[in-house]
mmCIF file of C-alpha atoms and ligand atoms in Angstrom:
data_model
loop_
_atom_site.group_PDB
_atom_site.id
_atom_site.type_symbol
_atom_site.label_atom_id
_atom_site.label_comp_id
_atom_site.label_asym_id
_atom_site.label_seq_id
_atom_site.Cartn_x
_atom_site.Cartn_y
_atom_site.Cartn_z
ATOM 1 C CA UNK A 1 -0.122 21.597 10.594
ATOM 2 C CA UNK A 2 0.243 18.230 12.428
ATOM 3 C CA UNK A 3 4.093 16.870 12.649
ATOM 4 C CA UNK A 4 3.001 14.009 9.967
ATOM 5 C CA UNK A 5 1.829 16.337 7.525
ATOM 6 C CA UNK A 6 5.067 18.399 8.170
ATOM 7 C CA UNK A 7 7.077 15.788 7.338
ATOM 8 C CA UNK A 8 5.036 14.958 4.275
ATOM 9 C CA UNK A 9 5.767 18.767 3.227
ATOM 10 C CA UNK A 10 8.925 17.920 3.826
ATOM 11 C CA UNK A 11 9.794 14.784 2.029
ATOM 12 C CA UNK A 12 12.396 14.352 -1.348
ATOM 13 C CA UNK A 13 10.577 15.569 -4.400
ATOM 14 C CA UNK A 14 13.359 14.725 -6.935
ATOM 15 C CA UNK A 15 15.079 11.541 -7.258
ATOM 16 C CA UNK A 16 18.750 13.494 -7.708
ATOM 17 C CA UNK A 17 18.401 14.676 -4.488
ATOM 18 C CA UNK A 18 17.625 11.552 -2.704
ATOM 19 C CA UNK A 19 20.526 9.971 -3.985
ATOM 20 C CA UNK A 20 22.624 12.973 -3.291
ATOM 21 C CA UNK A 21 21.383 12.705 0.391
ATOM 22 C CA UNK A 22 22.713 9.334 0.209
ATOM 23 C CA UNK A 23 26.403 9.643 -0.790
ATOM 24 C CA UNK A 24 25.676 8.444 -4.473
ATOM 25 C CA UNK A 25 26.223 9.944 -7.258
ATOM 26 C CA UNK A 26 22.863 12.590 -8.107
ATOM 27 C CA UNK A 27 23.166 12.099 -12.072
ATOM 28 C CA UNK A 28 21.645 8.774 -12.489
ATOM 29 C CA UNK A 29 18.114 9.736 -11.356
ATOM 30 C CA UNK A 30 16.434 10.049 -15.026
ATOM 31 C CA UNK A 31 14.071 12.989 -15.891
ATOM 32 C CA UNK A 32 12.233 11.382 -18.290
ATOM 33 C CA UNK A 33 11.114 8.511 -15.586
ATOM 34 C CA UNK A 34 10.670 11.354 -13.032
ATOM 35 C CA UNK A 35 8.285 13.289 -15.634
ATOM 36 C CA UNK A 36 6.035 10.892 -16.588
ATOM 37 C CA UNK A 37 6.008 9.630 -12.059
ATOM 38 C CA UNK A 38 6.948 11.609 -10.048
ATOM 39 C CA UNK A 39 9.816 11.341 -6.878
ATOM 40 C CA UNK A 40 8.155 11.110 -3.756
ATOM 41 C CA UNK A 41 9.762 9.583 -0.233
ATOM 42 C CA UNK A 42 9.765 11.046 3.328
ATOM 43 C CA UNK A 43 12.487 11.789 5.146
ATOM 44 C CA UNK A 44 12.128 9.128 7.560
ATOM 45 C CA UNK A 45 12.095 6.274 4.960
ATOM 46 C CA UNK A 46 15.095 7.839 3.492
ATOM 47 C CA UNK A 47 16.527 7.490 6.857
ATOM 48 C CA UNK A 48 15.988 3.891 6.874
ATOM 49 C CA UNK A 49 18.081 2.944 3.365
ATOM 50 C CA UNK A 50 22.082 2.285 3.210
ATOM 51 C CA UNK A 51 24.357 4.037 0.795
ATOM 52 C CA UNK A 52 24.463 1.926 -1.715
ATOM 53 C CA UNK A 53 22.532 1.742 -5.077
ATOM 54 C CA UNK A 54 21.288 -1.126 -4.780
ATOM 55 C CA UNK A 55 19.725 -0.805 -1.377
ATOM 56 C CA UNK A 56 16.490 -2.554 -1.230
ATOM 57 C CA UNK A 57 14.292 1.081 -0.278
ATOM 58 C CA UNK A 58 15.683 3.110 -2.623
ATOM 59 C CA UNK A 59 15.463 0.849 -5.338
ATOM 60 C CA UNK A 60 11.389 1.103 -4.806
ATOM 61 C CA UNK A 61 11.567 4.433 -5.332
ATOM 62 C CA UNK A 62 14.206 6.177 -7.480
ATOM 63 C CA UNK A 63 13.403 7.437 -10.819
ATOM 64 C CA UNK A 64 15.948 4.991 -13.109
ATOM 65 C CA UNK A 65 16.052 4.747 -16.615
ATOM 66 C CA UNK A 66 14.719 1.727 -16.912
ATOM 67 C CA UNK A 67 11.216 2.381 -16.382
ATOM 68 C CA UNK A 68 11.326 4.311 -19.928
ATOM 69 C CA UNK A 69 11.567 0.783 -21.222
ATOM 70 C CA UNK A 70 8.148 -0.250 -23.003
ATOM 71 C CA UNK A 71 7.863 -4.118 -22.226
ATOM 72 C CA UNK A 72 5.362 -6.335 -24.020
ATOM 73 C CA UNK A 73 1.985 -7.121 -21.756
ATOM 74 C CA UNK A 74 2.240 -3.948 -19.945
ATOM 75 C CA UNK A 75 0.343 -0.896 -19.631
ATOM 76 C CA UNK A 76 -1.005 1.985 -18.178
ATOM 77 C CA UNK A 77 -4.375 0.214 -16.367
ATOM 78 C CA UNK A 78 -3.378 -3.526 -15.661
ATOM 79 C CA UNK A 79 -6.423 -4.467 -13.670
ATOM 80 C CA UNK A 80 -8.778 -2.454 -16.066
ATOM 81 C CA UNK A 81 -9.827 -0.072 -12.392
ATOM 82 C CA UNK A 82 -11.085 2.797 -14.311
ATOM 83 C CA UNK A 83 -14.348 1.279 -14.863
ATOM 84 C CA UNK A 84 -15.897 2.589 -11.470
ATOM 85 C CA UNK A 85 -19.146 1.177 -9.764
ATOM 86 C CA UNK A 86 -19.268 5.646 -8.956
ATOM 87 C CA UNK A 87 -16.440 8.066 -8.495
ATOM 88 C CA UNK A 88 -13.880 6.822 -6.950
ATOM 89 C CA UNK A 89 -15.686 3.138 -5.795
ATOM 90 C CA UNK A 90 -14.998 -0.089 -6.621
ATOM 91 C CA UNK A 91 -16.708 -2.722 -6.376
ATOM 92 C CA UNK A 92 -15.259 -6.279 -7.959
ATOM 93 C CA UNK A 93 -15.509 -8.411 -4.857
ATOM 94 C CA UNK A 94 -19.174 -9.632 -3.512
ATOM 95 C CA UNK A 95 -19.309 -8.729 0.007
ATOM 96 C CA UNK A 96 -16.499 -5.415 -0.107
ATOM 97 C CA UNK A 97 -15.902 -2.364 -1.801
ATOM 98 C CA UNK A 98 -12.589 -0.397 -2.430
ATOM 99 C CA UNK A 99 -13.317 3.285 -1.305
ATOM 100 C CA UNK A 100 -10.943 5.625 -3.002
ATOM 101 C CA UNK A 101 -10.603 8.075 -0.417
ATOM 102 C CA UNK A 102 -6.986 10.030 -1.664
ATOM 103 C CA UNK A 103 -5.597 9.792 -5.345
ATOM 104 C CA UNK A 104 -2.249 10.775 -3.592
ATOM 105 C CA UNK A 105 0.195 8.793 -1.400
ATOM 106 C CA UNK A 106 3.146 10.187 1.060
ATOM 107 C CA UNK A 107 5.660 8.243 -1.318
ATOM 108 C CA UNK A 108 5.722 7.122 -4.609
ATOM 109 C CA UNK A 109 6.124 3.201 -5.371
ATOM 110 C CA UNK A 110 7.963 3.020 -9.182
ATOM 111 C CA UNK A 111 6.175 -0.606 -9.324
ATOM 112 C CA UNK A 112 2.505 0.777 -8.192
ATOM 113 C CA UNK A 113 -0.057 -0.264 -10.773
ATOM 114 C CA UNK A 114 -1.759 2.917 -10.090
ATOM 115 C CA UNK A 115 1.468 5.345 -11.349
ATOM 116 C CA UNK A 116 -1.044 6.228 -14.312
ATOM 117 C CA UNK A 117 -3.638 6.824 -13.002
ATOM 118 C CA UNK A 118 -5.622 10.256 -14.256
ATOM 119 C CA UNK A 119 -6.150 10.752 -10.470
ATOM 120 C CA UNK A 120 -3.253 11.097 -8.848
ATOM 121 C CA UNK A 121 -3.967 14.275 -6.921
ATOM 122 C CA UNK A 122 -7.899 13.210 -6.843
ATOM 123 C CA UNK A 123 -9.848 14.382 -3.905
ATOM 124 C CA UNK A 124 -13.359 13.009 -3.537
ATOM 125 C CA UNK A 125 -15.918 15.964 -4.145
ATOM 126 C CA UNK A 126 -19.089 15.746 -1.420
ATOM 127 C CA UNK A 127 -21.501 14.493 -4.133
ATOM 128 C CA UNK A 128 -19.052 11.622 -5.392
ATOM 129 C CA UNK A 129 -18.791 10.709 -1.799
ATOM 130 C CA UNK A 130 -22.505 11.155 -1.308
ATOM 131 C CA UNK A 131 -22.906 8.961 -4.809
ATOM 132 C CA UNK A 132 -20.774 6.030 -3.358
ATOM 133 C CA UNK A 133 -22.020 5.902 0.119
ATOM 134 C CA UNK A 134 -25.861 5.600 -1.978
ATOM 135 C CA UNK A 135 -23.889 2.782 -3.698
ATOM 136 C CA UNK A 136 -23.320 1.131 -0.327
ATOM 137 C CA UNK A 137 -26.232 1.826 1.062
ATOM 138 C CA UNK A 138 -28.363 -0.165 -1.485
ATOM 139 C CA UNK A 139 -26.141 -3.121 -1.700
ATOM 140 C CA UNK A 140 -27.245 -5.224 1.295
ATOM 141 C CA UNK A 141 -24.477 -7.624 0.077
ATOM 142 C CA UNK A 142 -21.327 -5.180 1.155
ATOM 143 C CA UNK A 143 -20.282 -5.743 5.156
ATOM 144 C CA UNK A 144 -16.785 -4.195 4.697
ATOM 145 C CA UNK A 145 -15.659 -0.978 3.211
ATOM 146 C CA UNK A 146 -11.832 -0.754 2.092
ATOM 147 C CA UNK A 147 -10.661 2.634 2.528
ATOM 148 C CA UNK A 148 -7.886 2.801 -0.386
ATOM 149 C CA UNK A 149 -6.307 5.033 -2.475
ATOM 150 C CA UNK A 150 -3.428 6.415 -3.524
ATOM 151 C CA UNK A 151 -3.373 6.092 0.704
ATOM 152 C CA UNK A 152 -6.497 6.688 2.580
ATOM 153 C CA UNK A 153 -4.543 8.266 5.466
ATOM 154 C CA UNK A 154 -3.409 11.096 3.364
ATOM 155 C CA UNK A 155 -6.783 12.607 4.559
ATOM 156 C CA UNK A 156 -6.698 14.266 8.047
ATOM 157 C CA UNK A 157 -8.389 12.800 11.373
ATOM 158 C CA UNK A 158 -11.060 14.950 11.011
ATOM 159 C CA UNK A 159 -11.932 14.095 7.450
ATOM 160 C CA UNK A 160 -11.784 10.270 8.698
ATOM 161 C CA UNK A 161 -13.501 10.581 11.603
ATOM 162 C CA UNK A 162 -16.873 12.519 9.264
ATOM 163 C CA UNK A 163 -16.738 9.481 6.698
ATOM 164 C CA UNK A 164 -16.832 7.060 9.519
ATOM 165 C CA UNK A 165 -19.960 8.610 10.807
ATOM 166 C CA UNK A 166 -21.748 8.049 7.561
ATOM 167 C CA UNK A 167 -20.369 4.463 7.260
ATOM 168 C CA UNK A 168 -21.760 3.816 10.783
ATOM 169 C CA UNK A 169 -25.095 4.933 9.665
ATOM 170 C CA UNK A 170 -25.194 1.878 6.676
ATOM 171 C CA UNK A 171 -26.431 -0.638 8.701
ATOM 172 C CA UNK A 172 -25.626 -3.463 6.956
ATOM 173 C CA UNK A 173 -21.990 -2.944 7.224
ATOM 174 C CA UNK A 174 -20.114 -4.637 9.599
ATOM 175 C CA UNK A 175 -16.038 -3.920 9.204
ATOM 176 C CA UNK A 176 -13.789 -0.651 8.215
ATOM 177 C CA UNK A 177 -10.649 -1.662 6.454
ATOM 178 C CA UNK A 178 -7.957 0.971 5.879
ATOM 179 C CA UNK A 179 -5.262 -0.085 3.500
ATOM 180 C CA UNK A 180 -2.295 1.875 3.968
ATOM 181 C CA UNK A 181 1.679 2.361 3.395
ATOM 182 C CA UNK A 182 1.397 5.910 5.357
ATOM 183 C CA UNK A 183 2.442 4.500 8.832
ATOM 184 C CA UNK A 184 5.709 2.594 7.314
ATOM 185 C CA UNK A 185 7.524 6.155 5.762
ATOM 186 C CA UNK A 186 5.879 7.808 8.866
ATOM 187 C CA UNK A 187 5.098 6.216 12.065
ATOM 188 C CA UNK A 188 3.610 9.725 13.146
ATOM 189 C CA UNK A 189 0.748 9.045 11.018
ATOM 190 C CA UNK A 190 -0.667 6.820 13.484
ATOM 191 C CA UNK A 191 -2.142 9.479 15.694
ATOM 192 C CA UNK A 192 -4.023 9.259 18.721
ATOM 193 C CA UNK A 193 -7.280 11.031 17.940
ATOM 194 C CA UNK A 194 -7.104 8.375 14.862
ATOM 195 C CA UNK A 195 -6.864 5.673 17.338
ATOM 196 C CA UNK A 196 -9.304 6.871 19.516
ATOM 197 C CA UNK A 197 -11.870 7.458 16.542
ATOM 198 C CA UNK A 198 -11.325 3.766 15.230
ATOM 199 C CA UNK A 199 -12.430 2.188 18.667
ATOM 200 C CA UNK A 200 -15.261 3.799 19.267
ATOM 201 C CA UNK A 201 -16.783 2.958 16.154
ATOM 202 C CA UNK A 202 -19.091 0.418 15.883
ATOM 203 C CA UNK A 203 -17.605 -0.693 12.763
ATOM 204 C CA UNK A 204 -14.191 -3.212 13.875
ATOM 205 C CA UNK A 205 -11.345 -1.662 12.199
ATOM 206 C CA UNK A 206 -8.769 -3.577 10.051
ATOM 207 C CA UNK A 207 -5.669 -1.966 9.408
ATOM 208 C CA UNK A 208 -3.525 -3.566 6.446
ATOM 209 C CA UNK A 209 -0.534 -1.830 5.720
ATOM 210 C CA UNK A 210 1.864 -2.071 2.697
ATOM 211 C CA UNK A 211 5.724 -2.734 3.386
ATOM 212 C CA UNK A 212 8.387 -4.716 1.150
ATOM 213 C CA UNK A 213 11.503 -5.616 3.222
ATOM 214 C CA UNK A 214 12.441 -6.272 7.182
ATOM 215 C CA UNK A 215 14.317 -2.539 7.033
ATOM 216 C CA UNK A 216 11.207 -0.843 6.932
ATOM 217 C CA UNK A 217 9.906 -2.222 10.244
ATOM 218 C CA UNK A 218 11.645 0.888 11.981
ATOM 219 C CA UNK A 219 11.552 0.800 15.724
ATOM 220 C CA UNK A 220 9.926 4.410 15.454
ATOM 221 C CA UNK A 221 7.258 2.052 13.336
ATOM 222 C CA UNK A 222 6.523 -0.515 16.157
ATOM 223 C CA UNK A 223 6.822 1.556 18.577
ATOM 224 C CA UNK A 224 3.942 3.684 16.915
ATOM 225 C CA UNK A 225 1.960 0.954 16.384
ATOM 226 C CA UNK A 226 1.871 -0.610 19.846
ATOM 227 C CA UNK A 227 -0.796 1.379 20.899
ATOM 228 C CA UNK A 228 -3.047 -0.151 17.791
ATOM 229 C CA UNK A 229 -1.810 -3.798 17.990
ATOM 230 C CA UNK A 230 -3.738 -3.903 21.310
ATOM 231 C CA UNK A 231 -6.922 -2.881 19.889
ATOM 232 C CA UNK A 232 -7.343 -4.336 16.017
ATOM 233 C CA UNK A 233 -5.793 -6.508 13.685
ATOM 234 C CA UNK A 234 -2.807 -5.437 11.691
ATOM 235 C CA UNK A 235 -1.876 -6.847 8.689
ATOM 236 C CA UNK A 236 0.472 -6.500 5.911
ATOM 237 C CA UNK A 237 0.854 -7.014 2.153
ATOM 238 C CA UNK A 238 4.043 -7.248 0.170
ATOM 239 C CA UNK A 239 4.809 -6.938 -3.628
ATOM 240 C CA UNK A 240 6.941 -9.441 -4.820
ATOM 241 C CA UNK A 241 10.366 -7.183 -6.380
ATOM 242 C CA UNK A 242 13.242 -8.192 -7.951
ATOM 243 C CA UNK A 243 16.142 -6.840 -6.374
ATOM 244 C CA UNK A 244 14.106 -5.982 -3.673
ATOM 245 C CA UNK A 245 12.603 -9.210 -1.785
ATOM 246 C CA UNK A 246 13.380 -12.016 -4.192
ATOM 247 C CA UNK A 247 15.060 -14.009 -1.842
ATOM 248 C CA UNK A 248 14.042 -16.337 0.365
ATOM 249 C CA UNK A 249 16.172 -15.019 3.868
ATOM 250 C CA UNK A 250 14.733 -11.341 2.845
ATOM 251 C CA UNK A 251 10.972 -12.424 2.592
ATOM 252 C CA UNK A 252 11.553 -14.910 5.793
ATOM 253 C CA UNK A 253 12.965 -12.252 7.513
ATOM 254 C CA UNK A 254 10.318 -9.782 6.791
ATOM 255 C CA UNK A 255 7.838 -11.961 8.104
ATOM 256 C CA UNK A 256 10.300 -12.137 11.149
ATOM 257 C CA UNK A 257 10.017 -8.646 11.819
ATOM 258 C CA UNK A 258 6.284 -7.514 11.410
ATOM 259 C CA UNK A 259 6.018 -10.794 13.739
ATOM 260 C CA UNK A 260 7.725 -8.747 15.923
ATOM 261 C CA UNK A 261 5.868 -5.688 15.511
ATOM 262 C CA UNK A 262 2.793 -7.318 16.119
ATOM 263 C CA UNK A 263 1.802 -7.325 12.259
ATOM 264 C CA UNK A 264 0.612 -10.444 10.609
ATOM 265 C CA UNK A 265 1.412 -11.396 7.332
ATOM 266 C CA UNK A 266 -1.453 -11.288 4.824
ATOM 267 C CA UNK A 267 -0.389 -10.980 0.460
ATOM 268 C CA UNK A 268 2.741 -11.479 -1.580
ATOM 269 C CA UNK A 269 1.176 -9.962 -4.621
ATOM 270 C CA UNK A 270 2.843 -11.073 -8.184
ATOM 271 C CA UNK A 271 3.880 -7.567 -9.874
ATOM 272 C CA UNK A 272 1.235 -6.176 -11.657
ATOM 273 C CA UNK A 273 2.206 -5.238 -15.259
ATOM 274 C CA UNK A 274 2.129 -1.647 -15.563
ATOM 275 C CA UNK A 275 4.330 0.426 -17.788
ATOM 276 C CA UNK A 276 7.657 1.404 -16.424
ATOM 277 C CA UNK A 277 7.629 -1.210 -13.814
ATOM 278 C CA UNK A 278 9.586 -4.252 -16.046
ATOM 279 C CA UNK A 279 12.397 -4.522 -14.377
ATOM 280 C CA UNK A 280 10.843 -5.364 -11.277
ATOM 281 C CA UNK A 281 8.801 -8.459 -12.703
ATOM 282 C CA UNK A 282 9.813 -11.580 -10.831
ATOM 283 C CA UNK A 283 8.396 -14.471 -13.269
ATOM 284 C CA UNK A 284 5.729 -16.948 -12.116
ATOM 285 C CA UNK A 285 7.921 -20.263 -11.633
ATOM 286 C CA UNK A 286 10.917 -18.407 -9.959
ATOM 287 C CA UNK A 287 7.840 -17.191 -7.560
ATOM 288 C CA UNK A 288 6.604 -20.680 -6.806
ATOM 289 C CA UNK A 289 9.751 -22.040 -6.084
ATOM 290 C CA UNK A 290 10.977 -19.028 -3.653
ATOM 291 C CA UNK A 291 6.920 -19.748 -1.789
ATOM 292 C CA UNK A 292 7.829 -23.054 -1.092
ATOM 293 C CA UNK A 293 11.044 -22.742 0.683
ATOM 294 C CA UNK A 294 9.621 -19.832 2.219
ATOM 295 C CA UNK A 295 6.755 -22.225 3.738
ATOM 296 C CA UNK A 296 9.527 -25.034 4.298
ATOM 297 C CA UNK A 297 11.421 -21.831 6.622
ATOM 298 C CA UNK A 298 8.521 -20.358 8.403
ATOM 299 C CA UNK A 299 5.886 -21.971 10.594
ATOM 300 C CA UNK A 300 2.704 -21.311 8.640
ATOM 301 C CA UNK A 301 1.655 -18.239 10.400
ATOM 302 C CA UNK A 302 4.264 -16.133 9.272
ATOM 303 C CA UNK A 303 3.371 -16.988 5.288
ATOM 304 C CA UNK A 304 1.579 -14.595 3.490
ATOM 305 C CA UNK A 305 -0.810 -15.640 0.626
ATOM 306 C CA UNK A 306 1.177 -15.797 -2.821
ATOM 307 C CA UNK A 307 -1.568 -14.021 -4.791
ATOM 308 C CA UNK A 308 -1.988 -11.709 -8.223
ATOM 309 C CA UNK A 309 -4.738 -9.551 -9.429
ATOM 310 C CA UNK A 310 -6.356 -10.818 -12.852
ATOM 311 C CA UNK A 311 -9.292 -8.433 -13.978
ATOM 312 C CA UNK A 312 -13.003 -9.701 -13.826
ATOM 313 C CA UNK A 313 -11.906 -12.335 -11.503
ATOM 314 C CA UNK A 314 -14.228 -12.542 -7.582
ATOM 315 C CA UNK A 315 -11.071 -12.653 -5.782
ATOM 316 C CA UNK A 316 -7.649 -12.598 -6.025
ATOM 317 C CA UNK A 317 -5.917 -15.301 -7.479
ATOM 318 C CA UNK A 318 -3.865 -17.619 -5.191
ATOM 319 C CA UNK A 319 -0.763 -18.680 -7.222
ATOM 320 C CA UNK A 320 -0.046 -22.097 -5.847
HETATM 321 C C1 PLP B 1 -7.817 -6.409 -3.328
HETATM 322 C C2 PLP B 1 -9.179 -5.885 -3.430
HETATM 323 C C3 PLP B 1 -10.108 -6.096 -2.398
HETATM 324 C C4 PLP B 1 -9.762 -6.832 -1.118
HETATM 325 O O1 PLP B 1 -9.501 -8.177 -1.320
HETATM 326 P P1 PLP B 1 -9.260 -9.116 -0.037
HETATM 327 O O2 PLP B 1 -8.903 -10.425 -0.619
HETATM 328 O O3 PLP B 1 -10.504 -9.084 0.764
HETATM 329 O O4 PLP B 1 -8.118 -8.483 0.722
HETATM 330 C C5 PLP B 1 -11.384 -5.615 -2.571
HETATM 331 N N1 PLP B 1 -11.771 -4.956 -3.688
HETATM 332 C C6 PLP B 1 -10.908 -4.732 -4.704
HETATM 333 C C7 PLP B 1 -11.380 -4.004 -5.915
HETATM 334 C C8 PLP B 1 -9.579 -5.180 -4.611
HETATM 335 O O5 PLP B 1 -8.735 -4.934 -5.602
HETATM 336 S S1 SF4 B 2 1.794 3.694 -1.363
HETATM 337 FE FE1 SF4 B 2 0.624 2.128 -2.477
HETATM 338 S S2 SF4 B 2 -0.792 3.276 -3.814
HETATM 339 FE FE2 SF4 B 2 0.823 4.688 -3.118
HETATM 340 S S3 SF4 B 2 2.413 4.648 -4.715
HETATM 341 FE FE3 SF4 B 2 3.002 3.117 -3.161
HETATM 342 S S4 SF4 B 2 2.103 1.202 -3.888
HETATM 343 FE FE4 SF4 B 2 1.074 2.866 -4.992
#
């Protein structure tokens, strides 16, 4: 075993004992929440929140009563995903297609539109991988694959490294996108022999990775990553919480500190409306009105694109 998948062996499986970790009191994690999604955080993004229960990481992830709270216009499949192109491949936007490499992630998100999703512990068989690299292969049209999930990185190097090879034979495509939270709740993740696999494909990597607030740019994180910045871009995309990031001196300074790491801003994505995830819905005109003095604080660069996902759209849709 490699030290990051130790760590994700070793990670909080119940929301109790998170908080218990923490200093706060165990009995307000909720079973019923933790039932129907279950607890998942590493160590090392525990490591990273405060003790208090309202701190801004562990409010993404403890199981709390509220998300047993059925709220009008959401459910289970928000963006309507389970209508695949083949197992596991998605393909809604012209010239790229969302790979679903992993069903699993190293922590579980209680606002993730996927927290439904039938497969949650989904590992590609060879002939549905077989079936969507066909799929590529006969659409001319698709230059980038987008290795999602769950989190694409949940596979090993080695398992990365043999898809690669059979992307690099599809000669039409031009760009590998991995889209990731992996690296942010452990920086080990972001291995050499991964690095060293990326570059020497003919394919230019993209790495976009998924991170909420300014305390989850650890210096174990950048430091990680500094190796990477030098040879690929590095984005990241954000989901707009409430009581997470809804203000504007926590999104600026986000943006502040992936600048610093080397990580450009890319999405603030508008919650998606899946069941359980009410409480963190931050409505459209509050949203607006935070953008704008966020692009009155920040020089342009450091603004990500306020966007949401509406189903049987070509793109996402910029909220402006
Ligand atoms: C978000 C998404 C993409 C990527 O969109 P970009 O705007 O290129 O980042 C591609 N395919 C699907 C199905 C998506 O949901
Ligand atoms: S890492 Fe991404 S896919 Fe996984 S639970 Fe969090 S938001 Fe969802």
């Amino acid at each position: 075993m490699t030290r990051w998948q130790q760590q994700l062996a070793e990670g909080f499986s119940n929301s109790a004992a998170l908080l218990e970790y923490l200093g706060l009191d165990p009995s307000l994690a909720d079973i019923r929440a933790e039932q129907s999604f279950a607890t998942r955080v590493p160590k090392h993004f525990a490591d990273l929140m405060t003790s208090s229960i309202d701190d801004p990481l562990l409010r993404q992830v403890w199981a709390q009563g509220a998300e047993n709270f059925q709220a009008p216009g959401y459910s289970d499949d928000p963006l309507q995903e389970q209508q695949a192109a083949a197992p596991g491949l998605l393909h809604k936007y012209q010239s790229r297609v969302l790979l679903i490499l992993r069903g699993g992630c190293a922590i579980n998100c209680r606002y993730c539109f996927r927290r439904a999703f039938p497969y949650a512990e989904l590992t590609l068989t060879q002939r549905d991988m077989q079936a969507s690299l066909d799929y590529i292969a006969s659409h001319p049209e698709v230059n980038e694959v987008i290795l999602s999930g769950g989190d694409p990185l949940m596979a090993d190097d080695r398992a990365i490294a043999g898809l690669l090879e059979q992307l690099e034979a599809i000669a039409h495509l031009r760009r590998i996108r991995i889209h990731t939270r992996l690296p942010v709740v452990i920086p080990d993740r972001l291995t050499d022999e991964l690095l060293a696999r990326l570059t020497q494909s003919r394919l230019k990597p993209v790495l976009v990775l998924h991170s909420n607030h300014a305390q989850e740019i650890s210096p174990v994180l950048r430091e990680r990553l500094q190796p990477y910045v030098q040879q690929m871009p590095i984005l990241n995309q954000s989901v707009l919480l409430a009581g997470v990031n809804d203000d504007v001196d926590t999104l600026s300074a986000l943006s502040e500190a992936l600048f610093d790491a080397d990580i450009r801003p890319y999405y603030l994505f508008l919650l998606d409306r899946v069941n359980g995830a009410a409480h963190f819905e931050v409505d459209e005109r509050e949203a607006r009105a935070l953008y704008e003095s966020l692009q009155s604080r920040l020089p342009g660069f450091l603004v990500p694109k306020l966007a949401r996902e509406i189903p049987d759209r070509a793109s996402k849709t910029l909220v402006v």
